[in-house]
PDB file of C-alpha atoms and ligand atoms in Angstrom:
ATOM      1  CA  MET A   1      88.766  76.375  97.182  1.00 95.00           C
ATOM      2  CA  SER A   2      86.720  78.117  99.956  1.00 97.00           C
ATOM      3  CA  LEU A   3      84.277  80.973  99.191  1.00 98.00           C
ATOM      4  CA  SER A   4      86.476  83.464 100.669  1.00 98.00           C
ATOM      5  CA  ARG A   5      89.483  82.477  99.084  1.00 98.00           C
ATOM      6  CA  GLN A   6      87.697  82.178  95.765  1.00 98.00           C
ATOM      7  CA  LEU A   7      86.466  85.877  96.026  1.00 98.00           C
ATOM      8  CA  LEU A   8      90.086  86.884  96.893  1.00 98.00           C
ATOM      9  CA  ALA A   9      91.523  84.997  94.070  1.00 98.00           C
ATOM     10  CA  ASP A  10      88.932  86.389  91.553  1.00 98.00           C
ATOM     11  CA  ASN A  11      89.858  90.254  92.600  1.00 98.00           C
ATOM     12  CA  ALA A  12      93.632  89.571  93.093  1.00 98.00           C
ATOM     13  CA  ALA A  13      94.688  92.030  90.320  1.00 98.00           C
ATOM     14  CA  LEU A  14      92.685  94.782  92.132  1.00 97.00           C
ATOM     15  CA  TRP A  15      93.991  93.763  95.530  1.00 98.00           C
ATOM     16  CA  ARG A  16      97.577  94.139  94.371  1.00 97.00           C
ATOM     17  CA  THR A  17      96.753  97.905  93.662  1.00 97.00           C
ATOM     18  CA  TRP A  18      96.913  98.333  97.606  1.00 97.00           C
ATOM     19  CA  MET A  19      99.690  95.850  98.564  1.00 96.00           C
ATOM     20  CA  PRO A  20     101.099  98.364  98.588  1.00 97.00           C
ATOM     21  CA  HIS A  21      99.409 101.528  97.105  1.00 97.00           C
ATOM     22  CA  ARG A  22     101.640 104.491  96.917  1.00 97.00           C
ATOM     23  CA  PHE A  23      99.693 105.867  99.905  1.00 98.00           C
ATOM     24  CA  THR A  24     100.511 102.937 102.065  1.00 98.00           C
ATOM     25  CA  GLN A  25     104.134 102.776 100.632  1.00 98.00           C
ATOM     26  CA  ALA A  26     104.431 106.242 101.594  1.00 98.00           C
ATOM     27  CA  VAL A  27     103.143 105.472 105.269  1.00 98.00           C
ATOM     28  CA  ALA A  28     105.760 102.691 105.381  1.00 98.00           C
ATOM     29  CA  GLU A  29     108.563 104.933 104.405  1.00 98.00           C
ATOM     30  CA  GLY A  30     107.641 107.993 106.256  1.00 97.00           C
ATOM     31  CA  THR A  31     107.296 110.152 103.095  1.00 98.00           C
ATOM     32  CA  LEU A  32     103.552 110.736 103.269  1.00 97.00           C
ATOM     33  CA  PRO A  33     102.826 114.318 102.005  1.00 97.00           C
ATOM     34  CA  ARG A  34     100.931 116.005 104.976  1.00 97.00           C
ATOM     35  CA  PRO A  35      97.706 116.940 103.038  1.00 96.00           C
ATOM     36  CA  ALA A  36      97.336 113.423 101.985  1.00 97.00           C
ATOM     37  CA  TRP A  37      97.504 112.213 105.728  1.00 97.00           C
ATOM     38  CA  LEU A  38      94.976 114.910 106.598  1.00 97.00           C
ATOM     39  CA  ARG A  39      92.662 114.105 103.863  1.00 97.00           C
ATOM     40  CA  TRP A  40      92.722 110.300 104.711  1.00 98.00           C
ATOM     41  CA  LEU A  41      92.039 111.027 108.349  1.00 98.00           C
ATOM     42  CA  ALA A  42      88.948 113.168 107.360  1.00 97.00           C
ATOM     43  CA  GLN A  43      87.666 110.824 104.762  1.00 98.00           C
ATOM     44  CA  ASP A  44      88.151 107.648 106.621  1.00 98.00           C
ATOM     45  CA  TYR A  45      86.721 109.072 109.634  1.00 98.00           C
ATOM     46  CA  ARG A  46      83.728 109.898 107.615  1.00 98.00           C
ATOM     47  CA  PHE A  47      83.641 106.311 105.819  1.00 98.00           C
ATOM     48  CA  VAL A  48      83.660 104.407 109.301  1.00 98.00           C
ATOM     49  CA  ALA A  49      81.101 106.903 110.764  1.00 98.00           C
ATOM     50  CA  GLU A  50      78.715 106.434 107.903  1.00 98.00           C
ATOM     51  CA  GLY A  51      79.618 102.499 107.984  1.00 98.00           C
ATOM     52  CA  LEU A  52      78.034 102.221 111.227  1.00 98.00           C
ATOM     53  CA  ARG A  53      74.624 102.824 109.353  1.00 98.00           C
ATOM     54  CA  PHE A  54      75.553  99.743 106.973  1.00 98.00           C
ATOM     55  CA  LEU A  55      76.240  97.555 110.042  1.00 98.00           C
ATOM     56  CA  GLY A  56      73.171  98.534 111.765  1.00 98.00           C
ATOM     57  CA  ALA A  57      71.122  97.586 108.773  1.00 98.00           C
ATOM     58  CA  LEU A  58      72.916  94.398 108.286  1.00 98.00           C
ATOM     59  CA  LEU A  59      72.192  93.751 111.874  1.00 98.00           C
ATOM     60  CA  ALA A  60      68.632  94.138 111.277  1.00 98.00           C
ATOM     61  CA  LYS A  61      68.453  91.034 108.995  1.00 97.00           C
ATOM     62  CA  ALA A  62      71.162  88.984 110.474  1.00 98.00           C
ATOM     63  CA  PRO A  63      70.517  85.469 111.270  1.00 96.00           C
ATOM     64  CA  PRO A  64      70.529  84.678 115.108  1.00 97.00           C
ATOM     65  CA  GLY A  65      73.986  83.228 114.851  1.00 95.00           C
ATOM     66  CA  ALA A  66      75.546  86.403 113.402  1.00 97.00           C
ATOM     67  CA  VAL A  67      74.000  88.970 115.756  1.00 98.00           C
ATOM     68  CA  ASP A  68      76.811  88.836 118.438  1.00 97.00           C
ATOM     69  CA  ALA A  69      79.542  89.169 115.888  1.00 97.00           C
ATOM     70  CA  LEU A  70      78.113  91.995 113.993  1.00 98.00           C
ATOM     71  CA  ALA A  71      77.030  93.885 117.268  1.00 98.00           C
ATOM     72  CA  GLN A  72      80.923  93.326 118.426  1.00 97.00           C
ATOM     73  CA  THR A  73      82.051  94.665 114.933  1.00 98.00           C
ATOM     74  CA  LEU A  74      79.570  97.697 115.270  1.00 98.00           C
ATOM     75  CA  ALA A  75      80.935  98.676 118.668  1.00 98.00           C
ATOM     76  CA  ALA A  76      84.613  98.230 117.546  1.00 97.00           C
ATOM     77  CA  TRP A  77      83.958 100.593 114.533  1.00 98.00           C
ATOM     78  CA  HIS A  78      82.252 103.077 116.986  1.00 98.00           C
ATOM     79  CA  GLY A  79      85.343 102.805 119.308  1.00 97.00           C
ATOM     80  CA  GLU A  80      87.617 103.489 116.460  1.00 97.00           C
ATOM     81  CA  LEU A  81      86.204 107.175 115.744  1.00 98.00           C
ATOM     82  CA  ALA A  82      87.868 108.122 119.020  1.00 97.00           C
ATOM     83  CA  LEU A  83      91.209 107.131 117.438  1.00 96.00           C
ATOM     84  CA  PHE A  84      90.318 109.376 114.587  1.00 97.00           C
ATOM     85  CA  ARG A  85      89.312 112.309 116.864  1.00 98.00           C
ATOM     86  CA  GLU A  86      92.500 111.901 118.833  1.00 96.00           C
ATOM     87  CA  ASP A  87      94.696 112.065 115.873  1.00 95.00           C
ATOM     88  CA  ALA A  88      92.851 114.627 114.077  1.00 95.00           C
ATOM     89  CA  GLY A  89      92.799 116.896 116.873  1.00 94.00           C
ATOM     90  CA  ARG A  90      96.680 116.718 117.208  1.00 95.00           C
ATOM     91  CA  GLU A  91      97.177 116.943 113.498  1.00 93.00           C
ATOM     92  CA  GLY A  92      94.557 119.597 112.475  1.00 94.00           C
ATOM     93  CA  ALA A  93      92.659 117.475 110.311  1.00 96.00           C
ATOM     94  CA  ASP A  94      88.941 118.803 109.579  1.00 96.00           C
ATOM     95  CA  LEU A  95      86.682 115.932 110.529  1.00 96.00           C
ATOM     96  CA  ALA A  96      83.752 118.025 109.453  1.00 95.00           C
ATOM     97  CA  ALA A  97      85.067 118.396 105.831  1.00 94.00           C
ATOM     98  CA  PRO A  98      82.554 117.330 103.174  1.00 94.00           C
ATOM     99  CA  PRO A  99      82.844 113.756 102.000  1.00 96.00           C
ATOM    100  CA  ALA A 100      84.789 113.265  98.868  1.00 96.00           C
ATOM    101  CA  PHE A 101      83.124 111.727  95.895  1.00 95.00           C
ATOM    102  CA  VAL A 102      84.119 108.460  96.442  1.00 96.00           C
ATOM    103  CA  THR A 103      83.669 108.388 100.251  1.00 97.00           C
ATOM    104  CA  GLN A 104      80.019 109.235  99.604  1.00 97.00           C
ATOM    105  CA  ALA A 105      79.685 106.798  97.052  1.00 97.00           C
ATOM    106  CA  TYR A 106      81.210 103.983  98.919  1.00 98.00           C
ATOM    107  CA  GLY A 107      78.932 104.815 101.959  1.00 98.00           C
ATOM    108  CA  ASP A 108      75.765 104.718  99.789  1.00 98.00           C
ATOM    109  CA  PHE A 109      77.003 101.569  97.925  1.00 98.00           C
ATOM    110  CA  LEU A 110      77.404  99.978 101.449  1.00 98.00           C
ATOM    111  CA  LEU A 111      73.661 101.019 102.748  1.00 98.00           C
ATOM    112  CA  SER A 112      72.284  99.957  99.345  1.00 98.00           C
ATOM    113  CA  VAL A 113      73.905  96.386  99.838  1.00 98.00           C
ATOM    114  CA  ALA A 114      72.670  96.101 103.267  1.00 98.00           C
ATOM    115  CA  TYR A 115      68.885  97.159 102.528  1.00 98.00           C
ATOM    116  CA  THR A 116      68.614  95.415  99.106  1.00 98.00           C
ATOM    117  CA  GLU A 117      70.797  92.327  99.113  1.00 98.00           C
ATOM    118  CA  PRO A 118      70.437  89.001 101.130  1.00 98.00           C
ATOM    119  CA  PHE A 119      72.440  89.146 104.411  1.00 98.00           C
ATOM    120  CA  ALA A 120      75.063  86.501 102.846  1.00 98.00           C
ATOM    121  CA  VAL A 121      75.805  89.163 100.374  1.00 98.00           C
ATOM    122  CA  GLY A 122      76.324  91.965 102.982  1.00 98.00           C
ATOM    123  CA  TRP A 123      78.585  89.578 104.870  1.00 98.00           C
ATOM    124  CA  ALA A 124      80.796  89.327 101.923  1.00 98.00           C
ATOM    125  CA  VAL A 125      80.991  92.922 101.466  1.00 99.00           C
ATOM    126  CA  LEU A 126      81.732  93.201 105.059  1.00 98.00           C
ATOM    127  CA  PHE A 127      84.623  90.681 104.748  1.00 98.00           C
ATOM    128  CA  GLY A 128      85.868  92.489 101.515  1.00 99.00           C
ATOM    129  CA  VAL A 129      85.987  95.785 103.483  1.00 98.00           C
ATOM    130  CA  GLU A 130      87.873  94.538 106.355  1.00 98.00           C
ATOM    131  CA  CYS A 131      90.107  92.118 104.614  1.00 98.00           C
ATOM    132  CA  SER A 132      91.325  94.956 102.177  1.00 98.00           C
ATOM    133  CA  TYR A 133      92.328  97.213 105.083  1.00 98.00           C
ATOM    134  CA  ASN A 134      94.035  94.218 106.959  1.00 98.00           C
ATOM    135  CA  ASP A 135      96.020  93.637 103.822  1.00 98.00           C
ATOM    136  CA  ALA A 136      96.993  97.152 102.989  1.00 98.00           C
ATOM    137  CA  TRP A 137      97.928  98.101 106.595  1.00 98.00           C
ATOM    138  CA  ARG A 138      99.683  94.661 107.309  1.00 98.00           C
ATOM    139  CA  TRP A 139     101.777  95.377 104.409  1.00 98.00           C
ATOM    140  CA  ALA A 140     102.597  98.811 105.836  1.00 98.00           C
ATOM    141  CA  ARG A 141     103.162  97.557 109.203  1.00 98.00           C
ATOM    142  CA  GLU A 142     105.808  95.039 107.760  1.00 98.00           C
ATOM    143  CA  HIS A 143     107.684  97.537 106.139  1.00 98.00           C
ATOM    144  CA  ALA A 144     107.412 100.636 108.514  1.00 98.00           C
ATOM    145  CA  ALA A 145     110.052 101.608 110.963  1.00 97.00           C
ATOM    146  CA  PRO A 146     109.562 100.763 114.548  1.00 97.00           C
ATOM    147  CA  ASP A 147     109.269 104.250 115.508  1.00 97.00           C
ATOM    148  CA  SER A 148     106.555 105.130 112.761  1.00 97.00           C
ATOM    149  CA  PRO A 149     104.453 107.864 113.830  1.00 96.00           C
ATOM    150  CA  TYR A 150     101.528 106.008 112.095  1.00 97.00           C
ATOM    151  CA  ARG A 151     102.005 103.123 114.659  1.00 97.00           C
ATOM    152  CA  PRO A 152      98.492 103.432 116.056  1.00 96.00           C
ATOM    153  CA  TRP A 153      97.033 102.919 112.875  1.00 97.00           C
ATOM    154  CA  LEU A 154      99.673 100.206 111.494  1.00 98.00           C
ATOM    155  CA  GLU A 155      98.552  98.335 114.699  1.00 98.00           C
ATOM    156  CA  ASN A 156      94.890  99.010 114.457  1.00 97.00           C
ATOM    157  CA  TRP A 157      94.362  97.121 111.032  1.00 98.00           C
ATOM    158  CA  GLY A 158      97.846  95.513 110.584  1.00 98.00           C
ATOM    159  CA  SER A 159      97.962  93.585 113.685  1.00 98.00           C
ATOM    160  CA  ASP A 160      97.702  89.737 114.078  1.00 98.00           C
ATOM    161  CA  ALA A 161      94.714  90.351 116.299  1.00 98.00           C
ATOM    162  CA  PHE A 162      92.899  92.306 113.481  1.00 98.00           C
ATOM    163  CA  GLY A 163      94.021  89.489 110.931  1.00 98.00           C
ATOM    164  CA  ALA A 164      92.280  86.936 113.273  1.00 98.00           C
ATOM    165  CA  PHE A 165      89.148  88.999 113.337  1.00 98.00           C
ATOM    166  CA  VAL A 166      89.206  89.066 109.506  1.00 98.00           C
ATOM    167  CA  GLN A 167      90.003  85.370 109.519  1.00 98.00           C
ATOM    168  CA  SER A 168      86.774  84.841 111.802  1.00 98.00           C
ATOM    169  CA  LEU A 169      84.765  86.783 109.123  1.00 98.00           C
ATOM    170  CA  ALA A 170      85.936  84.673 106.313  1.00 98.00           C
ATOM    171  CA  GLU A 171      85.135  81.517 108.165  1.00 98.00           C
ATOM    172  CA  ARG A 172      81.665  82.549 108.707  1.00 97.00           C
ATOM    173  CA  LEU A 173      81.244  83.456 105.127  1.00 98.00           C
ATOM    174  CA  ASP A 174      82.606  79.919 104.305  1.00 98.00           C
ATOM    175  CA  GLY A 175      80.063  78.434 106.782  1.00 97.00           C
ATOM    176  CA  LEU A 176      77.157  80.210 104.834  1.00 96.00           C
ATOM    177  CA  GLU A 177      78.390  78.635 101.420  1.00 96.00           C
ATOM    178  CA  PRO A 178      76.421  75.276 101.491  1.00 96.00           C
ATOM    179  CA  GLN A 179      73.018  77.106 101.785  1.00 95.00           C
ATOM    180  CA  LEU A 180      73.759  79.665  98.944  1.00 98.00           C
ATOM    181  CA  ALA A 181      71.300  79.982  96.129  1.00 98.00           C
ATOM    182  CA  PRO A 182      73.142  80.151  92.855  1.00 98.00           C
ATOM    183  CA  GLU A 183      71.696  83.603  92.344  1.00 98.00           C
ATOM    184  CA  VAL A 184      72.795  84.916  95.753  1.00 98.00           C
ATOM    185  CA  ARG A 185      76.279  83.207  95.209  1.00 98.00           C
ATOM    186  CA  LYS A 186      76.267  85.535  91.988  1.00 98.00           C
ATOM    187  CA  ARG A 187      75.358  88.690  93.570  1.00 98.00           C
ATOM    188  CA  MET A 188      78.076  87.967  96.113  1.00 98.00           C
ATOM    189  CA  ASP A 189      80.790  88.027  93.183  1.00 98.00           C
ATOM    190  CA  VAL A 190      79.294  91.389  91.753  1.00 98.00           C
ATOM    191  CA  ARG A 191      79.153  93.096  95.232  1.00 98.00           C
ATOM    192  CA  PHE A 192      82.517  91.999  96.357  1.00 98.00           C
ATOM    193  CA  ALA A 193      84.253  92.898  93.108  1.00 98.00           C
ATOM    194  CA  GLN A 194      82.596  96.438  93.427  1.00 98.00           C
ATOM    195  CA  THR A 195      83.812  96.563  97.111  1.00 98.00           C
ATOM    196  CA  ALA A 196      87.485  95.940  95.817  1.00 98.00           C
ATOM    197  CA  ARG A 197      87.034  98.600  93.157  1.00 98.00           C
ATOM    198  CA  PHE A 198      85.804 101.155  95.885  1.00 98.00           C
ATOM    199  CA  GLU A 199      88.877 100.265  97.984  1.00 98.00           C
ATOM    200  CA  GLN A 200      90.983 100.966  95.138  1.00 97.00           C
ATOM    201  CA  LEU A 201      89.433 104.394  94.346  1.00 96.00           C
ATOM    202  CA  PHE A 202      89.359 105.285  98.134  1.00 97.00           C
ATOM    203  CA  TRP A 203      93.335 104.946  98.197  1.00 97.00           C
ATOM    204  CA  GLU A 204      93.435 106.897  94.913  1.00 96.00           C
ATOM    205  CA  MET A 205      91.095 109.915  96.345  1.00 96.00           C
ATOM    206  CA  ALA A 206      93.442 109.796  99.652  1.00 97.00           C
ATOM    207  CA  TRP A 207      96.604 110.076  97.524  1.00 96.00           C
ATOM    208  CA  HIS A 208      95.435 112.508  94.670  1.00 93.00           C
ATOM    209  CA  GLY A 209      92.473 114.292  96.157  1.00 92.00           C
ATOM    210  CA  ASP A 210      89.137 114.585  95.017  1.00 86.00           C
ATOM    211  CA  ALA A 211      90.030 115.930  91.523  1.00 74.00           C
ATOM    212  CA  ILE A 212      88.749 114.136  88.461  1.00 62.00           C
ATOM    213  CA  ALA A 213      91.124 114.017  85.381  1.00 54.00           C
ATOM    214  CA  MET A 214      89.234 115.437  82.656  1.00 53.00           C
ATOM    215  CA  VAL A 215      89.605 113.437  79.277  1.00 56.00           C
ATOM    216  CA  PRO A 216      90.583 115.919  76.585  1.00 55.00           C
TER     217      PRO A 216
HETATM  218  C1  MP5 B   1      88.108 100.235 106.393  1.00 64.82           C
HETATM  219  C2  MP5 B   1      88.241 101.493 106.479  1.00 64.82           C
HETATM  220  C3  MP5 B   1      87.968  99.337 107.533  1.00 64.82           C
HETATM  221  N1  MP5 B   1      88.199 102.089 107.682  1.00 64.82           N
HETATM  222  N2  MP5 B   1      88.107 102.246 105.485  1.00 64.82           N
HETATM  223  C4  MP5 B   1      88.007 101.815 104.289  1.00 64.82           C
HETATM  224  C5  MP5 B   1      88.160 102.701 103.146  1.00 64.82           C
HETATM  225  N3  MP5 B   1      87.958 100.532 104.185  1.00 64.82           N
HETATM  226  C6  MP5 B   1      87.887  99.551 105.237  1.00 64.82           C
HETATM  227  O1  MP5 B   1      86.898  99.433 108.259  1.00 64.82           O
HETATM  228  P1  MP5 B   1      87.058  99.654 109.785  1.00 64.82           P
HETATM  229  O2  MP5 B   1      85.686 100.026 110.416  1.00 64.82           O
HETATM  230  O3  MP5 B   1      87.912 100.817 110.040  1.00 64.82           O
HETATM  231  O4  MP5 B   1      87.669  98.209 110.437  1.00 64.82           O
END
């Protein structure tokens, strides 16, 4: 089994929590509560904006063959911010809202990976970030009505074009496998599983808000 498939197989139970999550299911059904939509808009904007730093730090340690792909990804993430601003302006979402706990923690996690882990581990995390969103939004796209108001977002991450981009990330990851030291391979498992966990928690936050249930 290829490295990218192995990582996905090892985290299949977590992956299923957003295929669909209640949030993406409600997106598809057109029943998403407005506060959840506004919260997701503001928090995901923040995630992508902070994610630029992750990509920049990863770019600094990229091998020559990965520089173009990373620079293009950085430009794409940056371009995506305009889509958020457009929708937030129309919908009245507050893009200056403070980060939710998980948004802050996920961004900090990404930066820490970029600075402290070998490049290959950072690439595996990037693959996890993009593949999880592709899978979540592709599910929603396949189940949404043609005139869904969320169409720009369904196309942004759920389209075949985005799927092909994720596939290119997977292929580059698989290409790194023969040179991986066993301890780097192990770090990849750890960081990829953490990425999947952050994705799950991000959907939970988008749906429920930032409240933490107190154990009595
Ligand atoms: C992505 C995202 C995909 N926007 N938000 C989360 C929580 N996970 C993954 O990243 P990008 O930059 O939008 O492709």
